Amino acid sequence: GAGVSQSPSNKVTEKGKDVELRCDPISGHTALYWYRQSLGQGLEFLIYFQGNSAPDKSGLPSDRFSAERTGGSVSTLTIQRTQQEDSAVYLCASSFVLSGTGGLTEAFFGQGTRLTVV
Amino acid sequence: LAKTTQPISMDSYEGQEVNITCSHNNIATNDYITWYQQFPSQGPRFIIQGYKTKVTNEVASLFIPADRKSSTLSLPRVSLSDTAVYYCLVGDGSTGGFKTIFGAGTRLFVKA
């Protein structure tokens, strides 16, 4: 597709259930980011994938959160045993990564998945 | 990663020029300054990026003084559709600059 695609667009789940959120990045983009955005707040970095390097998981809030990126393309963010405080919009972004110090490349964001834990 | 400080909110009227200033006192030599715009229920989208002096595109201008410790996003003749949150980011590609926490950004309200 032409842009970053996320699915589902909305997800309502019961507390304690596991959920999987999917991100299809723009073809050829080697960098992929997951963010979480609570209502009225900024974006909270969760995890960063770059090519075949080990992902940067420094933003994951707990061990209930995990993510993988298969074949350098599609990524899945998994939240186990969901809690009400996990309710937020989860945004995925992808970009090229310039080598050296060429500045930030443009990151393209998906529309997000709105997760509601009831 | 350089920390940024922006006003929480700003109000304007249609047709006015809006200037949003971002402070980044500990910006590194290799860091670029990038601004993103986010409409409700959408992901952020790129507006403009610069390293020094002035950058202009069809949407906005970015003014960066010589010391690079601040930057100003200028939106000419805003319309109601420019109501959005504007984020200032500082970083460079070699360090995964987008790991930068976007922060709360600046909420711009454009009134008729």
XYZ file of N, CA and C in Angstrom:
690
model
N 0.817 -1.193 0.000
C 0.000 0.000 0.000
C 0.856 1.250 0.000
N 0.224 2.382 -0.149
C 0.947 3.631 -0.254
C 1.410 4.152 1.086
N 0.722 3.759 2.151
C 1.054 4.306 3.457
C 1.213 3.203 4.479
N 1.386 3.630 5.735
C 1.470 2.689 6.842
C 0.054 2.252 7.206
N -0.128 0.967 7.282
C -1.450 0.422 7.573
C -1.444 -0.260 8.931
N -2.440 0.066 9.748
C -2.554 -0.567 11.055
C -3.913 -1.235 11.178
N -3.905 -2.379 11.861
C -5.169 -3.074 12.098
C -5.157 -3.765 13.449
N -6.327 -3.879 14.098
C -7.571 -3.226 13.700
C -7.516 -1.730 13.981
N -8.491 -1.000 13.507
C -8.522 0.432 13.795
C -9.050 0.677 15.207
N -9.922 -0.204 15.651
C -10.463 -0.134 17.006
C -10.495 -1.533 17.602
N -10.192 -1.612 18.886
C -10.227 -2.902 19.565
C -10.723 -2.690 20.990
N -11.792 -3.400 21.312
C -12.301 -3.389 22.682
C -12.054 -4.778 23.246
N -11.431 -4.846 24.396
C -11.104 -6.132 24.986
C -11.392 -6.110 26.470
N -11.572 -7.283 27.011
C -11.817 -7.387 28.444
C -10.485 -7.423 29.189
N -10.507 -6.845 30.353
C -9.325 -6.864 31.209
C -8.844 -8.299 31.387
N -7.515 -8.474 31.226
C -6.935 -9.803 31.399
C -6.718 -10.565 30.102
N -7.363 -10.122 29.034
C -7.195 -10.777 27.743
C -5.915 -10.289 27.065
N -5.410 -11.090 26.128
C -4.268 -10.686 25.312
C -4.772 -10.049 24.018
N -4.016 -9.078 23.509
C -4.370 -8.464 22.228
C -3.137 -8.380 21.335
N -3.384 -8.428 20.036
C -2.324 -8.264 19.055
C -2.681 -7.130 18.110
N -1.757 -6.223 17.925
C -1.955 -5.088 17.034
C -0.955 -5.224 15.894
N -1.428 -4.943 14.695
C -0.600 -5.185 13.522
C -0.225 -3.885 12.824
N 0.992 -3.872 12.282
C 1.455 -2.705 11.533
C 2.122 -3.167 10.241
N 1.648 -2.630 9.131
C 2.241 -2.879 7.825
C 2.968 -1.616 7.392
N 4.296 -1.595 7.429
C 5.009 -0.366 7.105
C 5.064 -0.129 5.600
N 5.563 1.015 5.230
C 5.766 1.313 3.815
C 6.899 0.425 3.294
N 6.683 -0.155 2.138
C 7.655 -1.066 1.566
C 9.019 -0.378 1.408
N 10.059 -1.074 1.880
C 11.405 -0.531 1.750
C 11.885 0.234 2.967
N 10.961 0.609 3.843
C 11.367 1.314 5.062
C 11.992 0.322 6.034
N 13.220 0.616 6.455
C 13.920 -0.309 7.333
C 13.653 -0.031 8.806
N 13.220 1.172 9.115
C 12.958 1.529 10.516
C 11.466 1.480 10.796
N 11.119 0.937 11.952
C 9.722 0.857 12.361
C 9.634 1.170 13.843
N 8.659 2.006 14.196
C 8.489 2.473 15.579
C 7.056 2.196 16.039
N 6.929 1.866 17.314
C 5.626 1.813 17.961
C 5.590 2.887 19.042
N 4.447 3.579 19.096
C 4.211 4.584 20.120
C 2.840 4.331 20.750
N 2.676 4.878 21.938
C 1.379 4.847 22.605
C 0.990 6.287 22.914
N -0.277 6.588 22.696
C -0.754 7.943 22.957
C -2.046 7.880 23.757
N -1.975 8.350 24.988
C -3.169 8.436 25.810
C -3.906 9.716 25.469
N -5.167 9.781 25.815
C -6.023 10.905 25.444
C -5.421 12.233 25.888
N -5.224 13.130 24.923
C -4.722 14.456 25.233
C -3.241 14.532 25.562
N -2.549 13.424 25.388
C -1.116 13.382 25.718
C -0.270 13.279 24.465
N 1.040 13.429 24.661
C 1.967 13.242 23.555
C 2.200 11.769 23.271
N 3.096 11.511 22.351
C 3.400 10.137 21.974
C 4.482 9.573 22.885
N 4.236 8.388 23.385
C 5.193 7.700 24.250
C 5.874 6.606 23.442
N 7.185 6.714 23.274
C 7.935 5.717 22.516
C 7.870 4.356 23.209
N 7.649 3.293 22.433
C 7.594 1.948 22.980
C 8.779 1.113 22.512
N 8.931 0.958 21.199
C 9.946 0.057 20.667
C 10.334 0.499 19.264
N 11.585 0.190 18.892
C 12.148 0.631 17.613
C 12.854 -0.543 16.967
N 12.500 -0.832 15.702
C 13.173 -1.847 14.914
C 13.967 -1.160 13.798
N 15.180 -1.610 13.587
C 15.986 -1.087 12.496
C 16.684 -2.257 11.813
N 16.218 -2.573 10.611
C 16.821 -3.631 9.820
C 16.877 -4.930 10.596
N 18.059 -5.550 10.577
C 18.243 -6.822 11.269
C 18.829 -6.656 12.663
N 18.973 -5.422 13.093
C 19.531 -5.180 14.420
C 18.543 -5.585 15.504
N 19.083 -5.841 16.675
C 18.216 -6.138 17.818
C 17.341 -4.923 18.097
N 16.059 -5.127 18.339
C 15.173 -3.986 18.568
C 15.517 -3.238 19.855
N 15.234 -1.960 19.841
C 15.381 -1.133 21.038
C 14.066 -1.180 21.799
N 14.055 -1.908 22.909
C 12.834 -2.121 23.672
C 12.744 -1.200 24.889
N 13.568 -0.182 24.900
C 13.715 0.618 26.109
C 12.439 1.332 26.543
N 11.470 1.471 25.644
C 10.249 2.178 25.989
C 9.104 1.298 26.435
N 9.254 0.004 26.364
C 8.164 -0.894 26.746
C 7.890 -0.732 28.245
N 6.630 -0.476 28.618
C 6.330 -0.152 30.016
C 6.370 -1.340 30.969
N 6.196 -2.544 30.466
C 6.239 -3.719 31.342
C 6.496 -4.959 30.491
N 6.737 -6.076 31.166
C 6.989 -7.313 30.423
C 5.724 -7.893 29.821
N 4.576 -7.229 30.029
C 3.360 -7.681 29.347
C 3.358 -7.240 27.881
N 4.233 -6.316 27.576
C 4.320 -5.777 26.215
C 5.480 -6.434 25.465
N 5.221 -6.842 24.242
C 6.279 -7.374 23.394
C 5.940 -7.045 21.943
N 6.944 -7.098 21.115
C 6.728 -6.826 19.698
C 7.721 -7.617 18.879
N 7.305 -7.939 17.685
C 8.203 -8.599 16.757
C 7.993 -8.019 15.370
N 9.004 -8.200 14.563
C 8.925 -7.740 13.186
C 9.453 -8.862 12.310
N 8.574 -9.426 11.517
C 8.924 -10.589 10.720
C 9.395 -10.182 9.333
N 10.518 -10.759 8.922
C 11.024 -10.510 7.578
C 11.327 -9.058 7.295
N 11.571 -8.298 8.341
C 11.876 -6.890 8.143
C 10.714 -6.075 7.647
N 9.493 -6.623 7.766
C 8.352 -5.885 7.238
C 7.281 -5.722 8.313
N 6.279 -6.590 8.283
C 5.138 -6.474 9.189
C 5.578 -6.620 10.639
N 4.957 -5.824 11.500
C 5.243 -5.895 12.923
C 3.958 -6.137 13.699
N 4.098 -6.876 14.786
C 2.972 -7.130 15.681
C 3.353 -6.712 17.089
N 2.508 -5.906 17.699
C 2.661 -5.517 19.092
C 1.669 -6.340 19.904
N 2.170 -7.059 20.884
C 1.317 -7.915 21.708
C 1.281 -7.384 23.128
N 0.085 -7.279 23.659
C -0.097 -6.904 25.056
C -0.787 -8.067 25.749
N -0.120 -8.621 26.728
C -0.685 -9.756 27.463
C -1.393 -9.260 28.723
N -2.409 -9.992 29.105
C -3.133 -9.701 30.356
C -3.444 -8.207 30.454
N -4.170 -7.702 29.485
C -4.423 -6.260 29.390
C -5.027 -5.696 30.668
N -4.639 -4.465 30.941
C -5.145 -3.715 32.078
C -5.844 -2.460 31.561
N -6.671 -1.845 32.393
C -7.393 -0.667 31.952
C -6.450 0.476 31.592
N -5.314 0.548 32.260
C -4.367 1.620 31.954
C -3.677 1.434 30.604
N -3.902 0.279 29.968
C -3.356 0.066 28.621
C -4.220 0.743 27.554
N -5.394 1.196 27.936
C -6.279 1.864 26.976
C -5.606 3.112 26.428
N -5.481 3.164 25.119
C -4.789 4.269 24.458
C -4.867 4.038 22.955
N -4.316 4.975 22.200
C -4.132 4.777 20.760
C -2.692 4.326 20.553
N -2.528 3.235 19.831
C -1.201 2.713 19.546
C -0.860 3.050 18.094
N 0.218 3.808 17.934
C 0.613 4.301 16.622
C 1.887 3.616 16.160
N 1.913 3.314 14.886
C 3.092 2.732 14.258
C 3.613 3.719 13.221
N 4.915 3.789 13.084
C 5.524 4.652 12.070
C 6.677 3.919 11.417
N 6.945 4.257 10.169
C 8.100 3.679 9.500
C 8.859 4.770 8.757
N 10.136 4.495 8.508
C 10.958 5.471 7.794
C 12.165 4.771 7.200
N 12.815 5.454 6.254
C 14.155 5.067 5.869
C 15.076 5.534 6.996
N 16.239 4.999 7.064
C 17.228 5.486 8.015
C 18.462 5.896 7.226
N 18.832 7.156 7.347
C 20.014 7.645 6.668
C 21.250 7.179 7.412
N 22.261 6.852 6.692
C 23.521 6.523 7.335
C 24.234 7.818 7.688
N 25.121 7.744 8.630
C 25.859 8.932 9.017
C 24.991 9.955 9.710
N 25.195 11.180 9.392
C 24.491 12.252 10.108
C 23.669 13.082 9.144
N 22.848 12.419 8.402
C 22.052 13.128 7.403
C 20.749 13.662 7.908
N 20.591 13.705 9.203
C 19.357 14.252 9.738
C 18.270 13.207 9.835
N 17.175 13.610 10.384
C 16.041 12.713 10.544
C 15.315 12.552 9.215
N 15.092 11.319 8.817
C 14.248 11.100 7.652
C 12.789 11.235 8.075
N 11.937 11.442 7.120
C 10.525 11.627 7.426
C 9.928 10.322 7.890
N 9.244 10.361 9.001
C 8.536 9.195 9.504
C 7.092 9.271 9.079
N 6.559 8.164 8.614
C 5.177 8.090 8.162
C 4.396 7.270 9.181
N 3.329 7.857 9.651
C 2.526 7.220 10.694
C 1.270 6.581 10.116
N 0.854 5.499 10.757
C -0.440 4.934 10.460
C -1.529 5.688 11.200
N -2.766 5.281 10.997
C -3.904 5.940 11.643
C -4.059 5.533 13.102
N -3.358 4.476 13.475
C -3.414 4.043 14.854
C -4.475 2.994 15.125
N -4.301 2.290 16.224
C -5.308 1.364 16.750
C -5.756 1.905 18.092
N -7.044 2.161 18.211
C -7.591 2.624 19.484
C -7.963 1.410 20.309
N -7.240 1.209 21.403
C -7.480 0.060 22.281
C -8.239 0.512 23.517
N -9.329 -0.162 23.785
C -10.118 0.107 24.983
C -10.205 -1.174 25.780
N -9.741 -1.112 27.016
C -9.803 -2.274 27.908
C -10.918 -2.033 28.915
N -11.882 -2.924 28.914
C -13.052 -2.740 29.810
C -13.069 -3.789 30.910
N 19.436 12.348 24.090
C 18.550 13.007 23.149
C 18.152 14.366 23.721
N 18.150 15.350 22.835
C 17.879 16.712 23.285
C 16.431 16.854 23.738
N 16.265 17.506 24.867
C 14.924 17.758 25.382
C 14.397 19.038 24.755
N 13.100 19.053 24.486
C 12.485 20.239 23.895
C 11.391 20.778 24.801
N 11.186 22.066 24.738
C 10.140 22.735 25.507
C 9.336 23.612 24.569
N 7.999 23.428 24.599
C 7.100 24.208 23.752
C 5.933 24.705 24.592
N 5.261 25.776 24.129
C 4.055 26.190 24.845
C 2.992 25.096 24.742
N 2.186 24.987 25.763
C 1.169 23.932 25.795
C 0.065 24.206 24.784
N -0.334 25.474 24.668
C -1.410 25.808 23.732
C -1.276 27.234 23.233
N -1.904 27.485 22.092
C -1.935 28.820 21.504
C -3.272 28.989 20.797
N -3.758 30.211 20.807
C -4.977 30.555 20.076
C -4.642 31.542 18.972
N -5.377 31.455 17.873
C -5.184 32.402 16.790
C -6.503 32.569 16.046
N -6.512 33.486 15.109
C -7.679 33.702 14.267
C -7.304 33.429 12.819
N -8.303 33.081 12.067
C -8.071 32.824 10.647
C -7.373 34.004 9.985
N -6.424 33.693 9.122
C -5.725 34.721 8.371
C -4.496 35.277 9.049
N -4.326 34.966 10.340
C -3.157 35.469 11.050
C -1.946 34.566 10.818
N -0.771 35.120 11.067
C 0.452 34.317 11.069
C 0.667 33.791 12.488
N 1.018 32.528 12.591
C 1.247 31.913 13.903
C 2.704 31.487 14.002
N 3.327 31.846 15.103
C 4.709 31.450 15.361
C 4.763 30.620 16.632
N 5.271 29.405 16.539
C 5.413 28.519 17.683
C 6.896 28.295 17.924
N 7.347 28.646 19.114
C 8.770 28.536 19.430
C 9.051 27.305 20.269
N 10.142 26.643 19.971
C 10.573 25.454 20.691
C 11.981 25.702 21.227
N 12.179 25.413 22.499
C 13.505 25.553 23.104
C 14.183 24.193 23.164
N 15.448 24.160 22.810
C 16.238 22.912 22.851
C 17.666 23.291 23.189
N 17.887 23.628 24.452
C 19.173 24.179 24.885
C 20.336 23.205 24.742
N 20.074 21.892 24.839
C 21.180 20.940 24.777
C 21.244 20.223 23.429
N 20.884 20.926 22.382
C 20.926 20.337 21.037
C 22.368 19.975 20.688
N 22.552 18.813 20.070
C 23.886 18.345 19.706
C 24.241 18.788 18.285
N 25.528 18.744 17.998
C 26.028 19.218 16.710
C 25.339 18.545 15.540
N 25.082 17.255 15.666
C 24.515 16.498 14.546
C 22.990 16.508 14.494
N 22.370 17.129 15.475
C 20.904 17.099 15.562
C 20.253 18.020 14.535
N 19.162 17.532 13.970
C 18.286 18.339 13.142
C 17.022 18.660 13.936
N 16.305 19.665 13.489
C 15.063 20.085 14.136
C 13.920 19.792 13.174
N 12.959 19.049 13.671
C 11.857 18.604 12.823
C 10.533 18.919 13.498
N 9.557 19.341 12.733
C 8.228 19.628 13.258
C 7.203 18.694 12.606
N 6.308 18.198 13.455
C 5.221 17.349 13.007
C 3.894 17.976 13.425
N 2.847 17.623 12.676
C 1.498 18.119 12.926
C 0.587 16.922 13.125
N -0.285 17.005 14.112
C -1.217 15.906 14.345
C -2.640 16.421 14.473
N -3.508 15.928 13.592
C -4.938 16.218 13.680
C -5.593 15.165 14.553
N -6.746 15.468 15.134
C -7.446 14.475 15.957
C -7.689 13.176 15.199
N -7.479 12.076 15.879
C -7.729 10.740 15.345
C -6.840 10.381 14.162
N -5.720 11.061 14.042
C -4.759 10.731 12.997
C -3.360 10.640 13.594
N -2.462 9.952 12.880
C -1.068 9.960 13.280
C -0.411 11.261 12.874
N 0.687 11.619 13.522
C 1.401 12.841 13.151
C 1.909 12.769 11.714
N 2.082 13.952 11.111
C 2.672 13.996 9.777
C 3.725 15.075 9.734
N 4.744 14.828 8.942
C 5.893 15.712 8.807
C 5.483 17.065 8.236
N 6.021 18.136 8.835
C 5.797 19.463 8.267
C 7.079 19.990 7.640
N 8.145 20.048 8.450
C 9.350 20.723 7.976
C 10.535 20.303 8.828
N 11.722 20.364 8.272
C 12.948 20.029 8.995
C 14.042 21.012 8.603
N 14.906 21.325 9.564
C 16.019 22.214 9.269
C 17.183 21.980 10.188
N 18.334 22.522 9.800
C 19.534 22.419 10.630
C 19.944 23.793 11.153
N 19.930 24.784 10.272
C 20.265 26.140 10.694
C 19.599 27.139 9.757
N 19.626 28.371 10.139
C 19.061 29.530 9.431
C 17.577 29.336 9.163
N 17.180 29.391 7.905
C 15.759 29.379 7.581
C 15.467 28.344 6.520
N 14.366 27.644 6.722
C 13.872 26.685 5.749
C 12.424 27.030 5.447
N 12.045 26.979 4.208
C 10.661 27.291 3.834
C 10.151 26.249 2.854
N 8.923 25.801 3.071
C 8.260 24.954 2.086
C 6.859 25.492 1.852
N 6.036 24.726 1.188
C 4.718 25.230 0.810
C 3.775 25.348 2.009
N 4.163 24.762 3.119
C 3.289 24.742 4.292
C 3.727 25.729 5.366
N 5.040 25.803 5.602
C 5.522 26.562 6.752
C 6.943 27.042 6.518
N 7.405 27.852 7.468
C 8.809 28.254 7.518
C 9.368 27.877 8.883
N 10.641 27.607 8.902
C 11.323 27.239 10.150
C 12.526 28.165 10.296
N 12.543 28.877 11.399
C 13.619 29.819 11.677
C 14.485 29.261 12.802
N 15.791 29.196 12.561
C 16.727 28.649 13.534
C 17.850 29.656 13.722
N 18.007 30.197 14.933
C 19.086 31.172 15.157
C 20.440 30.484 15.130
N 21.481 31.301 15.126
C 22.839 30.779 14.983
C 23.227 29.804 16.089
N 22.751 30.042 17.318
C 23.133 29.131 18.409
C 22.317 27.845 18.429
N 21.282 27.787 17.626
C 20.431 26.597 17.458
C 19.774 26.126 18.748
N 19.718 26.952 19.751
C 19.121 26.534 21.018
C 17.608 26.708 21.029
N 17.078 27.229 19.953
C 15.631 27.336 19.823
C 15.290 27.308 18.341
N 14.020 27.153 18.062
C 13.563 27.234 16.676
C 12.125 27.732 16.692
N 11.713 28.352 15.597
C 10.353 28.872 15.509
C 9.693 28.369 14.236
N 8.574 27.709 14.422
C 7.744 27.272 13.299
C 6.779 28.402 12.983
N 6.751 28.834 11.732
C 5.873 29.919 11.332
C 4.858 29.404 10.325
N 3.586 29.587 10.663
C 2.488 29.186 9.775
C 1.831 30.452 9.240
N 1.944 30.709 7.952
C 1.384 31.943 7.402
C -0.126 31.836 7.190
N -0.854 32.854 7.550
C -2.290 32.949 7.236
C -3.030 31.647 7.562
N -3.104 31.329 8.839
C -3.711 30.064 9.247
C -5.206 30.054 8.934
N -5.716 28.842 8.758
C -7.143 28.631 8.561
C -7.647 27.695 9.655
N -8.958 27.509 9.712
C -9.540 26.643 10.736
C -8.927 25.244 10.677
N -8.583 24.797 9.482
C -8.039 23.442 9.310
C -6.619 23.294 9.840
N -6.011 24.362 10.263
C -4.677 24.279 10.872
C -4.761 23.986 12.369
N -5.963 23.904 12.900
C -6.144 23.519 14.300
C -5.633 22.101 14.485
N -4.609 21.951 15.306
C -3.919 20.669 15.451
C -2.917 20.786 16.583
N -2.229 19.672 16.841
C -1.113 19.680 17.785
C 0.175 19.675 16.982
N 1.112 20.521 17.373
C 2.382 20.656 16.660
C 3.516 20.217 17.583
N 4.324 19.271 17.088
C 5.410 18.704 17.877
C 6.761 19.128 17.310
N 7.659 19.473 18.196
C 9.036 19.815 17.847
C 9.922 18.643 18.264
N 10.703 18.123 17.344
C 11.618 17.020 17.632
C 13.039 17.446 17.320
N 13.970 16.946 18.103
C 15.379 17.229 17.854
C 16.138 15.917 17.901
N 16.905 15.629 16.868
C 17.678 14.402 16.844
C 18.333 14.211 15.488
N 19.001 13.056 15.325
C 19.589 12.746 14.029
C 19.370 11.284 13.700
N 19.422 10.961 12.438
C 19.086 9.626 11.974
C 19.987 8.550 12.515
N 21.240 8.881 12.796
C 22.168 7.842 13.207
C 21.868 7.321 14.603
N 21.113 8.030 15.380
C 20.810 7.580 16.736
C 19.338 7.237 16.889
N 18.685 6.947 15.784
C 17.265 6.616 15.884
C 16.484 7.765 16.479
N 16.652 8.933 15.889
C 16.093 10.149 16.473
C 14.625 10.075 16.819
N 13.892 9.226 16.133
C 12.468 9.187 16.424
C 12.139 8.495 17.729
N 13.138 7.998 18.427
C 12.860 7.491 19.761
C 12.515 8.641 20.696
N 12.858 9.846 20.279
C 12.546 11.022 21.084
C 11.077 11.008 21.485
N 10.826 11.207 22.748
C 9.457 11.350 23.201
C 8.909 12.638 22.605
N 7.781 12.534 21.921
C 7.217 13.691 21.263
C 6.798 14.759 22.262
N 6.485 14.361 23.469
C 5.994 15.356 24.408
C 4.558 15.729 24.104
N 4.021 16.661 24.845
C 2.616 17.039 24.681
C 2.392 17.913 23.465
N 3.441 18.517 22.930
C 3.298 19.383 21.766
C 2.595 20.679 22.106
N 2.298 21.454 21.095
C 1.573 22.717 21.241
C 0.225 22.569 20.549
N -0.844 22.758 21.314
C -2.190 22.696 20.738
C -2.561 24.060 20.200
N -2.710 24.135 18.884
C -3.091 25.392 18.241
C -4.584 25.371 17.949
N -5.286 26.390 18.426
C -6.706 26.556 18.139
C -6.882 27.763 17.229
N -7.399 27.534 16.056
C -7.657 28.628 15.128
C -9.151 28.927 15.135
N -9.476 30.170 15.421
C -10.875 30.581 15.526
C -11.291 31.386 14.303
N -12.565 31.334 14.021
C -13.100 32.083 12.873
C -13.166 33.577 13.178
